Structure formats: structure tokens, C-alpha cells
Amino acid sequence: MYALVTGASRGIGKSITKSLLKEDGRVIGTARSSEFPAEFTENEDFEGLHVDLSDPIAVETKLKPIFQRDEAPKVLINNAGIFRDVDFEEDDESWLQNWDNTMQVNLRAPALLSKWALNRWKKEEGGYLINIASRAAYRGDTQEYASYAASKGGMVALTKSIARDFGKDDISAYSIAPGFIKTDMAMDSIEIYGEDYLTEGMAFDEITSPDEVGELVAFLASGKVPHMTGATFHINGGSYMI
Ligand code: NAP
């Protein structure tokens, strides 16, 4: 399989990329500014690209051409995301700045990438869209992460809308809703509250490895379950079950 993975330098995106390369996939991986791991750059099936998703012009100039190449990826994994807090008591301008930035990175850029991918896949033999949402889409988050929860809720609704309308073009779309996953993004919470606090209410006494998400994505990208289209896969250590 040939895939585009955003946020491939670290965390969940790194695990996704590892799993796809292990399955003999080819991957275009993006990051904002970090170097890619040597295990990727030394692999001829990996192509790395730096693009800041908060910059709409960079998104258009660097990512749109990927879906205009002679051969375009058949799998798109919208994984890159930001988790930035802002309190309801902040002034309106700072509060909205957080909302605009979060929406741009977590929803607008992934939506546009999905649009470019779908319009290409419709003309060919279809494709697979996998959006990394969050449990926050289902259970909300604390007030200071309301923009994050809203962006992920939007992503799930986007995924379902695509799933409803593009199945006849052999396109399937899935959401994954992780709980706490052991990456840099979760480290802040681990540092503040400790891992024990985060595992309270979970079925396990450690938070989830990003490699589990990587394995799930590789399975969905394999094309073995196209009729699961529209589904959300909850991977949260049993912290809630729906
Ligand atoms: P992470 O460890 O913070 O890694 C984020 C990745 O996204 C990095 O590759 C980073 O690139 C890239 N990225 C961040 N901002 C970007 C921007 N403005 N433009 C382009 N790339 C950008 O995050 P993670 O924990 O792996 O999270 C991956 C996804 O899972 C996110 O969508 C997140 O919301 C979701 N998720 C995570 C958890 C969790 O507990 N970790 C739970 C639920 C959902 P650089 O390395 O260059 O910064």
C-alpha cells in the first residue's frame, strides 16, 4: 500500500509509519519541523516532507501536489494534531486564536487533504481514509481543551459524511478515537498528574502504547474491512466502552 501519514516524526504517527513499512507499504510522512527517525530516512520506501499545517499556503503548495503526481497515495492517514489549552476566562482574542489555530491544524487541513485525496481516488480504484480523532469527540474534555474536543468531534462527523457518500467510489473512511496514548502529547498530563491518575478507571494499569494504534491503522489500510466504513474505533484501555 502507498500511504500519506501526517505527523510521522513522533508518537502515534511514527508507530503508524513503522507498521505500514513493516507491511511492505510505501509511506510519505510529514512533520512540522522535527527530524524523521533514522529508521525511516534510511528506508527507500519512505519519503519525508516538512510542512506546517497551521499555514494554509504551505498546506496548498506542499501537500496538494502529492495528489497530482503520476502515482498518488491510496491511503491517507490524518494523524498530526495539536492539544493546546486556553481558559474560558481568557480574553476573547486569545481564546479565539486558540480556536482558530486548533481548527486549522486538527480539522481544516485534514479536511482539505481528504478532499484532494477523494477527488483523485474517485477517478481511480478508490482508497482508504483514516482519521485520528480522540475520545474527546465522544466524552468531551475539560473546559480549557474545548477547542480540541470540538475539532475532533468535527473530524468524526467529516469522516462519517465521507463514508456515507463515497462508498460507491470504493472509498472507505474510518475514525480512530484514542484515549491516553504514551506519546509526547500525553507527557504533559503524565507530568502533572502522574500515570497512576491517568489509568484510574482504565482496565489496565498502564496507558496505551502508540504501537497498538499503528497496528490498527495497518489493518484498516490493508483493505480487509471496507464495509466497516464510517466506524469509529475506540482504543482507550477500556476507560469507556461503546
Ligand atoms: P505528538 O506526539 O505531539 O506528535 C504530533 C505529530 O504531529 C508530530 O509529528 C508533529 O510534528 C506533528 N504536528 C504537530 N503540529 C503540527 C503542525 N502544525 N503542522 C504539521 N505537523 C504537526 O502527538 P500524538 O500523541 O502522536 O498524537 C497524534 C494524533 O493522535 C493527534 O491528532 C492527537 O490529537 C491524537 N490523539 C492523541 C492522544 C494521546 O494521548 N497521545 C489521544 C487522543 C488522540 P513535529 O514533530 O515536527 O512537531
mmCIF file of C-alpha atoms and ligand atoms in Angstrom:
data_model
loop_
_atom_site.group_PDB
_atom_site.id
_atom_site.type_symbol
_atom_site.label_atom_id
_atom_site.label_comp_id
_atom_site.label_asym_id
_atom_site.label_seq_id
_atom_site.Cartn_x
_atom_site.Cartn_y
_atom_site.Cartn_z
ATOM 1 C CA MET A 1 0.000 0.000 0.000
ATOM 2 C CA TYR A 2 1.059 3.586 -0.658
ATOM 3 C CA ALA A 3 0.168 5.989 2.178
ATOM 4 C CA LEU A 4 0.448 9.598 3.252
ATOM 5 C CA VAL A 5 0.820 9.899 7.039
ATOM 6 C CA THR A 6 0.788 13.337 8.650
ATOM 7 C CA GLY A 7 2.756 13.765 11.868
ATOM 8 C CA ALA A 8 5.052 10.826 11.132
ATOM 9 C CA SER A 9 8.067 12.073 13.103
ATOM 10 C CA ARG A 10 6.921 11.138 16.605
ATOM 11 C CA GLY A 11 4.280 9.453 18.712
ATOM 12 C CA ILE A 12 1.314 7.766 17.059
ATOM 13 C CA GLY A 13 2.326 8.815 13.524
ATOM 14 C CA LYS A 14 5.755 7.251 13.988
ATOM 15 C CA SER A 15 4.141 3.978 15.112
ATOM 16 C CA ILE A 16 1.703 4.083 12.171
ATOM 17 C CA THR A 17 4.576 4.619 9.748
ATOM 18 C CA LYS A 18 6.573 1.759 11.314
ATOM 19 C CA SER A 19 3.590 -0.594 10.975
ATOM 20 C CA LEU A 20 2.947 0.344 7.338
ATOM 21 C CA LEU A 21 6.620 -0.047 6.360
ATOM 22 C CA LYS A 22 6.674 -3.434 8.128
ATOM 23 C CA GLU A 23 3.730 -4.492 5.926
ATOM 24 C CA ASP A 24 5.817 -3.606 2.835
ATOM 25 C CA GLY A 25 3.984 -0.317 2.392
ATOM 26 C CA ARG A 26 5.452 2.863 0.981
ATOM 27 C CA VAL A 27 4.960 5.986 3.042
ATOM 28 C CA ILE A 28 5.126 9.721 2.533
ATOM 29 C CA GLY A 29 5.441 11.036 6.085
ATOM 30 C CA THR A 30 5.103 14.654 7.163
ATOM 31 C CA ALA A 31 6.208 16.619 10.211
ATOM 32 C CA ARG A 32 6.153 20.279 11.184
ATOM 33 C CA SER A 33 9.874 20.659 11.987
ATOM 34 C CA SER A 34 11.312 17.554 13.729
ATOM 35 C CA GLU A 35 13.806 15.309 12.002
ATOM 36 C CA PHE A 36 12.422 11.931 10.976
ATOM 37 C CA PRO A 37 13.828 8.849 12.738
ATOM 38 C CA ALA A 38 16.856 7.282 11.002
ATOM 39 C CA GLU A 39 14.950 4.000 10.593
ATOM 40 C CA PHE A 40 12.660 5.927 8.192
ATOM 41 C CA THR A 41 15.175 8.101 6.353
ATOM 42 C CA GLU A 42 17.353 5.042 5.712
ATOM 43 C CA ASN A 43 14.383 3.182 4.218
ATOM 44 C CA GLU A 44 13.919 3.726 0.468
ATOM 45 C CA ASP A 45 10.163 3.211 0.871
ATOM 46 C CA PHE A 46 9.919 6.365 2.997
ATOM 47 C CA GLU A 47 9.759 9.956 1.778
ATOM 48 C CA GLY A 48 9.794 12.725 4.384
ATOM 49 C CA LEU A 49 8.269 16.161 3.955
ATOM 50 C CA HIS A 50 8.201 19.161 6.294
ATOM 51 C CA VAL A 51 5.024 21.225 6.269
ATOM 52 C CA ASP A 52 3.345 23.288 8.962
ATOM 53 C CA LEU A 53 -0.376 22.505 8.861
ATOM 54 C CA SER A 54 -1.122 25.788 10.638
ATOM 55 C CA ASP A 55 -0.014 27.592 7.467
ATOM 56 C CA PRO A 56 -2.728 27.225 4.767
ATOM 57 C CA ILE A 57 -0.358 28.340 1.997
ATOM 58 C CA ALA A 58 2.237 25.719 2.946
ATOM 59 C CA VAL A 59 -0.504 23.074 3.024
ATOM 60 C CA GLU A 60 -1.597 24.004 -0.506
ATOM 61 C CA THR A 61 1.871 24.315 -2.034
ATOM 62 C CA LYS A 62 3.453 21.270 -0.393
ATOM 63 C CA LEU A 63 0.624 18.766 0.023
ATOM 64 C CA LYS A 64 -1.789 19.352 -2.868
ATOM 65 C CA PRO A 65 0.859 18.322 -5.457
ATOM 66 C CA ILE A 66 1.106 14.893 -3.816
ATOM 67 C CA PHE A 67 -2.365 14.095 -5.160
ATOM 68 C CA GLN A 68 -1.399 15.408 -8.621
ATOM 69 C CA ARG A 69 1.582 13.090 -9.063
ATOM 70 C CA ASP A 70 1.537 10.285 -11.644
ATOM 71 C CA GLU A 71 1.065 7.904 -8.744
ATOM 72 C CA ALA A 72 -0.783 9.240 -5.699
ATOM 73 C CA PRO A 73 -1.124 7.571 -2.268
ATOM 74 C CA LYS A 74 -4.129 5.254 -1.927
ATOM 75 C CA VAL A 75 -4.301 5.677 1.824
ATOM 76 C CA LEU A 76 -4.455 8.961 3.726
ATOM 77 C CA ILE A 77 -3.894 8.996 7.475
ATOM 78 C CA ASN A 78 -4.707 12.380 9.019
ATOM 79 C CA ASN A 79 -2.795 11.970 12.256
ATOM 80 C CA ALA A 80 -0.960 15.233 13.033
ATOM 81 C CA GLY A 81 -2.731 17.273 15.671
ATOM 82 C CA ILE A 82 -2.280 19.794 18.449
ATOM 83 C CA PHE A 83 -3.629 19.820 22.006
ATOM 84 C CA ARG A 84 -3.441 23.391 23.297
ATOM 85 C CA ASP A 85 -5.275 24.744 26.291
ATOM 86 C CA VAL A 86 -6.998 28.086 26.735
ATOM 87 C CA ASP A 87 -9.199 29.023 29.670
ATOM 88 C CA PHE A 88 -12.762 30.328 29.283
ATOM 89 C CA GLU A 89 -11.636 33.294 31.380
ATOM 90 C CA GLU A 90 -9.027 34.382 28.780
ATOM 91 C CA ASP A 91 -9.831 37.482 26.746
ATOM 92 C CA ASP A 92 -11.862 36.801 23.600
ATOM 93 C CA GLU A 93 -8.988 37.464 21.228
ATOM 94 C CA SER A 94 -6.598 34.897 22.792
ATOM 95 C CA TRP A 95 -9.449 32.423 23.210
ATOM 96 C CA LEU A 96 -10.411 32.664 19.529
ATOM 97 C CA GLN A 97 -6.772 32.493 18.470
ATOM 98 C CA ASN A 98 -6.530 29.119 20.183
ATOM 99 C CA TRP A 99 -9.752 28.009 18.452
ATOM 100 C CA ASP A 100 -8.572 29.180 15.014
ATOM 101 C CA ASN A 101 -5.197 27.505 15.337
ATOM 102 C CA THR A 102 -6.644 24.257 16.660
ATOM 103 C CA MET A 103 -9.305 24.150 13.943
ATOM 104 C CA GLN A 104 -6.752 24.875 11.206
ATOM 105 C CA VAL A 105 -4.369 22.080 12.244
ATOM 106 C CA ASN A 106 -6.852 19.491 13.534
ATOM 107 C CA LEU A 107 -9.772 19.968 11.142
ATOM 108 C CA ARG A 108 -9.365 22.341 8.183
ATOM 109 C CA ALA A 109 -6.044 20.950 6.938
ATOM 110 C CA PRO A 110 -7.157 17.294 7.312
ATOM 111 C CA ALA A 111 -10.476 18.130 5.584
ATOM 112 C CA LEU A 112 -8.686 19.723 2.636
ATOM 113 C CA LEU A 113 -6.249 16.841 2.358
ATOM 114 C CA SER A 114 -9.208 14.439 2.397
ATOM 115 C CA LYS A 115 -10.875 16.460 -0.386
ATOM 116 C CA TRP A 116 -7.772 16.278 -2.597
ATOM 117 C CA ALA A 117 -7.392 12.557 -1.929
ATOM 118 C CA LEU A 118 -11.075 11.751 -2.593
ATOM 119 C CA ASN A 119 -11.189 13.658 -5.865
ATOM 120 C CA ARG A 120 -8.193 11.672 -7.064
ATOM 121 C CA TRP A 121 -9.421 8.316 -5.745
ATOM 122 C CA LYS A 122 -12.835 8.783 -7.384
ATOM 123 C CA LYS A 123 -11.104 8.736 -10.773
ATOM 124 C CA GLU A 124 -9.070 5.641 -9.916
ATOM 125 C CA GLU A 125 -9.839 2.474 -7.939
ATOM 126 C CA GLY A 126 -10.805 4.087 -4.637
ATOM 127 C CA GLY A 127 -8.823 4.477 -1.428
ATOM 128 C CA TYR A 128 -8.834 4.483 2.356
ATOM 129 C CA LEU A 129 -9.106 7.486 4.641
ATOM 130 C CA ILE A 130 -8.158 7.027 8.297
ATOM 131 C CA ASN A 131 -8.630 9.977 10.614
ATOM 132 C CA ILE A 132 -7.065 10.018 14.065
ATOM 133 C CA ALA A 133 -9.709 11.709 16.218
ATOM 134 C CA SER A 134 -9.879 11.382 20.013
ATOM 135 C CA ARG A 135 -12.060 10.123 22.821
ATOM 136 C CA ALA A 136 -12.632 13.839 23.453
ATOM 137 C CA ALA A 137 -15.001 13.752 20.446
ATOM 138 C CA TYR A 138 -17.244 11.386 22.433
ATOM 139 C CA ARG A 139 -16.826 12.328 26.070
ATOM 140 C CA GLY A 140 -15.753 15.986 25.755
ATOM 141 C CA ASP A 141 -12.685 17.307 27.549
ATOM 142 C CA THR A 142 -12.019 19.758 30.345
ATOM 143 C CA GLN A 143 -13.101 23.322 29.544
ATOM 144 C CA GLU A 144 -9.609 24.502 28.584
ATOM 145 C CA TYR A 145 -9.446 21.849 25.846
ATOM 146 C CA ALA A 146 -12.937 22.570 24.459
ATOM 147 C CA SER A 147 -11.480 23.640 21.089
ATOM 148 C CA TYR A 148 -9.584 20.346 20.856
ATOM 149 C CA ALA A 149 -12.713 18.310 21.646
ATOM 150 C CA ALA A 150 -14.736 20.321 19.117
ATOM 151 C CA SER A 151 -12.096 19.831 16.404
ATOM 152 C CA LYS A 152 -12.104 16.072 16.967
ATOM 153 C CA GLY A 153 -15.921 15.936 17.027
ATOM 154 C CA GLY A 154 -15.824 17.737 13.684
ATOM 155 C CA MET A 155 -13.345 15.214 12.354
ATOM 156 C CA VAL A 156 -15.606 12.289 13.255
ATOM 157 C CA ALA A 157 -18.596 13.965 11.548
ATOM 158 C CA LEU A 158 -16.444 14.685 8.467
ATOM 159 C CA THR A 159 -15.357 11.030 8.329
ATOM 160 C CA LYS A 160 -18.944 9.763 8.581
ATOM 161 C CA SER A 161 -20.109 12.137 5.833
ATOM 162 C CA ILE A 162 -17.363 10.901 3.516
ATOM 163 C CA ALA A 163 -18.174 7.284 4.381
ATOM 164 C CA ARG A 164 -21.864 7.784 3.547
ATOM 165 C CA ASP A 165 -21.310 9.330 0.147
ATOM 166 C CA PHE A 166 -18.164 7.779 -1.327
ATOM 167 C CA GLY A 167 -18.632 4.043 -0.750
ATOM 168 C CA LYS A 168 -19.833 3.628 -4.345
ATOM 169 C CA ASP A 169 -16.469 5.047 -5.442
ATOM 170 C CA ASP A 170 -14.760 2.248 -3.461
ATOM 171 C CA ILE A 171 -13.641 4.692 -0.828
ATOM 172 C CA SER A 172 -13.832 3.751 2.852
ATOM 173 C CA ALA A 173 -13.327 6.169 5.729
ATOM 174 C CA TYR A 174 -12.673 5.369 9.381
ATOM 175 C CA SER A 175 -12.090 7.320 12.581
ATOM 176 C CA ILE A 176 -9.899 6.160 15.427
ATOM 177 C CA ALA A 177 -10.639 7.624 18.866
ATOM 178 C CA PRO A 178 -7.674 7.043 21.162
ATOM 179 C CA GLY A 179 -7.729 7.599 24.914
ATOM 180 C CA PHE A 180 -4.429 8.426 26.620
ATOM 181 C CA ILE A 181 -1.593 7.152 24.440
ATOM 182 C CA LYS A 182 2.002 7.221 25.658
ATOM 183 C CA THR A 183 3.446 9.984 23.447
ATOM 184 C CA ASP A 184 4.839 13.495 23.931
ATOM 185 C CA MET A 185 1.267 14.824 23.738
ATOM 186 C CA ALA A 186 0.243 12.841 26.821
ATOM 187 C CA MET A 187 3.510 13.584 28.677
ATOM 188 C CA ASP A 188 2.275 16.951 29.974
ATOM 189 C CA SER A 189 -0.671 15.263 31.676
ATOM 190 C CA ILE A 190 1.578 12.457 32.955
ATOM 191 C CA GLU A 191 3.985 15.020 34.401
ATOM 192 C CA ILE A 192 1.214 16.981 36.103
ATOM 193 C CA TYR A 193 -0.969 14.142 37.369
ATOM 194 C CA GLY A 194 1.236 11.003 37.179
ATOM 195 C CA GLU A 195 0.467 7.882 35.159
ATOM 196 C CA ASP A 196 -1.482 6.326 38.076
ATOM 197 C CA TYR A 197 -4.038 9.131 37.921
ATOM 198 C CA LEU A 198 -4.450 8.682 34.166
ATOM 199 C CA THR A 199 -5.003 4.942 34.487
ATOM 200 C CA GLU A 200 -7.755 5.359 37.087
ATOM 201 C CA GLY A 201 -10.908 3.883 35.586
ATOM 202 C CA MET A 202 -8.957 2.011 32.916
ATOM 203 C CA ALA A 203 -8.991 -1.773 32.624
ATOM 204 C CA PHE A 204 -5.158 -1.780 32.640
ATOM 205 C CA ASP A 205 -2.599 -0.206 34.930
ATOM 206 C CA GLU A 206 -0.595 1.435 32.147
ATOM 207 C CA ILE A 207 -1.642 3.786 29.386
ATOM 208 C CA THR A 208 -1.795 2.605 25.797
ATOM 209 C CA SER A 209 1.259 2.160 23.568
ATOM 210 C CA PRO A 210 1.158 4.085 20.260
ATOM 211 C CA ASP A 211 2.160 0.813 18.566
ATOM 212 C CA GLU A 212 -1.371 -0.521 19.146
ATOM 213 C CA VAL A 213 -2.769 2.364 17.111
ATOM 214 C CA GLY A 214 -0.131 1.661 14.449
ATOM 215 C CA GLU A 215 -1.249 -1.972 14.173
ATOM 216 C CA LEU A 216 -4.920 -0.961 13.926
ATOM 217 C CA VAL A 217 -4.185 1.540 11.152
ATOM 218 C CA ALA A 218 -2.173 -1.057 9.193
ATOM 219 C CA PHE A 219 -5.139 -3.434 9.414
ATOM 220 C CA LEU A 220 -7.658 -0.818 8.228
ATOM 221 C CA ALA A 221 -5.314 0.287 5.439
ATOM 222 C CA SER A 222 -4.963 -3.323 4.238
ATOM 223 C CA GLY A 223 -8.447 -3.086 2.702
ATOM 224 C CA LYS A 224 -9.729 -6.191 4.507
ATOM 225 C CA VAL A 225 -12.805 -4.492 6.056
ATOM 226 C CA PRO A 226 -14.153 -1.896 3.591
ATOM 227 C CA HIS A 227 -17.702 -2.355 4.928
ATOM 228 C CA MET A 228 -16.603 -1.056 8.343
ATOM 229 C CA THR A 229 -16.693 2.322 6.613
ATOM 230 C CA GLY A 230 -17.888 5.160 8.826
ATOM 231 C CA ALA A 231 -16.994 3.309 12.019
ATOM 232 C CA THR A 232 -15.030 4.800 14.884
ATOM 233 C CA PHE A 233 -12.504 2.505 16.554
ATOM 234 C CA HIS A 234 -12.153 3.306 20.260
ATOM 235 C CA ILE A 235 -8.767 2.435 21.706
ATOM 236 C CA ASN A 236 -8.704 3.648 25.287
ATOM 237 C CA GLY A 237 -7.729 0.763 27.566
ATOM 238 C CA GLY A 238 -11.363 0.169 28.479
ATOM 239 C CA SER A 239 -11.780 3.605 30.086
ATOM 240 C CA TYR A 240 -15.203 3.715 28.453
ATOM 241 C CA MET A 241 -16.879 1.197 26.164
ATOM 242 C CA ILE A 242 -19.445 1.987 23.481
HETATM 243 P P1 NAP B 1 2.662 14.145 19.253
HETATM 244 O O1 NAP B 1 3.467 13.101 19.952
HETATM 245 O O2 NAP B 1 2.571 15.504 19.844
HETATM 246 O O3 NAP B 1 3.147 14.239 17.718
HETATM 247 C C1 NAP B 1 2.493 15.152 16.882
HETATM 248 C C2 NAP B 1 2.903 14.952 15.444
HETATM 249 O O4 NAP B 1 2.159 15.893 14.659
HETATM 250 C C3 NAP B 1 4.377 15.275 15.192
HETATM 251 O O5 NAP B 1 4.829 14.524 14.105
HETATM 252 C C4 NAP B 1 4.341 16.763 14.846
HETATM 253 O O6 NAP B 1 5.444 17.215 14.038
HETATM 254 C C5 NAP B 1 3.051 16.828 14.053
HETATM 255 N N1 NAP B 1 2.487 18.173 14.136
HETATM 256 C C6 NAP B 1 2.085 18.852 15.240
HETATM 257 N N2 NAP B 1 1.687 20.092 14.907
HETATM 258 C C7 NAP B 1 1.856 20.204 13.563
HETATM 259 C C8 NAP B 1 1.662 21.247 12.632
HETATM 260 N N3 NAP B 1 1.232 22.466 12.997
HETATM 261 N N4 NAP B 1 1.953 21.009 11.350
HETATM 262 C C9 NAP B 1 2.406 19.806 10.955
HETATM 263 N N5 NAP B 1 2.628 18.781 11.765
HETATM 264 C C10 NAP B 1 2.361 18.983 13.077
HETATM 265 O O7 NAP B 1 1.143 13.680 19.111
HETATM 266 P P2 NAP B 1 0.494 12.214 19.236
HETATM 267 O O8 NAP B 1 0.205 11.958 20.659
HETATM 268 O O9 NAP B 1 1.280 11.213 18.462
HETATM 269 O O10 NAP B 1 -0.926 12.489 18.534
HETATM 270 C C11 NAP B 1 -1.211 12.116 17.200
HETATM 271 C C12 NAP B 1 -2.705 12.281 16.964
HETATM 272 O O11 NAP B 1 -3.425 11.469 17.899
HETATM 273 C C13 NAP B 1 -3.208 13.714 17.183
HETATM 274 O O12 NAP B 1 -4.157 14.050 16.202
HETATM 275 C C14 NAP B 1 -3.859 13.663 18.553
HETATM 276 O O13 NAP B 1 -4.872 14.632 18.709
HETATM 277 C C15 NAP B 1 -4.395 12.249 18.558
HETATM 278 N N6 NAP B 1 -4.597 11.739 19.926
HETATM 279 C C16 NAP B 1 -3.533 11.572 20.782
HETATM 280 C C17 NAP B 1 -3.774 11.119 22.096
HETATM 281 C C18 NAP B 1 -2.656 10.907 23.088
HETATM 282 O O14 NAP B 1 -2.962 10.653 24.284
HETATM 283 N N7 NAP B 1 -1.383 10.973 22.708
HETATM 284 C C19 NAP B 1 -5.090 10.838 22.489
HETATM 285 C C20 NAP B 1 -6.128 11.036 21.585
HETATM 286 C C21 NAP B 1 -5.875 11.487 20.306
HETATM 287 P P3 NAP B 1 6.815 17.732 14.754
HETATM 288 O O15 NAP B 1 7.465 16.501 15.334
HETATM 289 O O16 NAP B 1 7.611 18.350 13.687
HETATM 290 O O17 NAP B 1 6.384 18.686 15.835
#
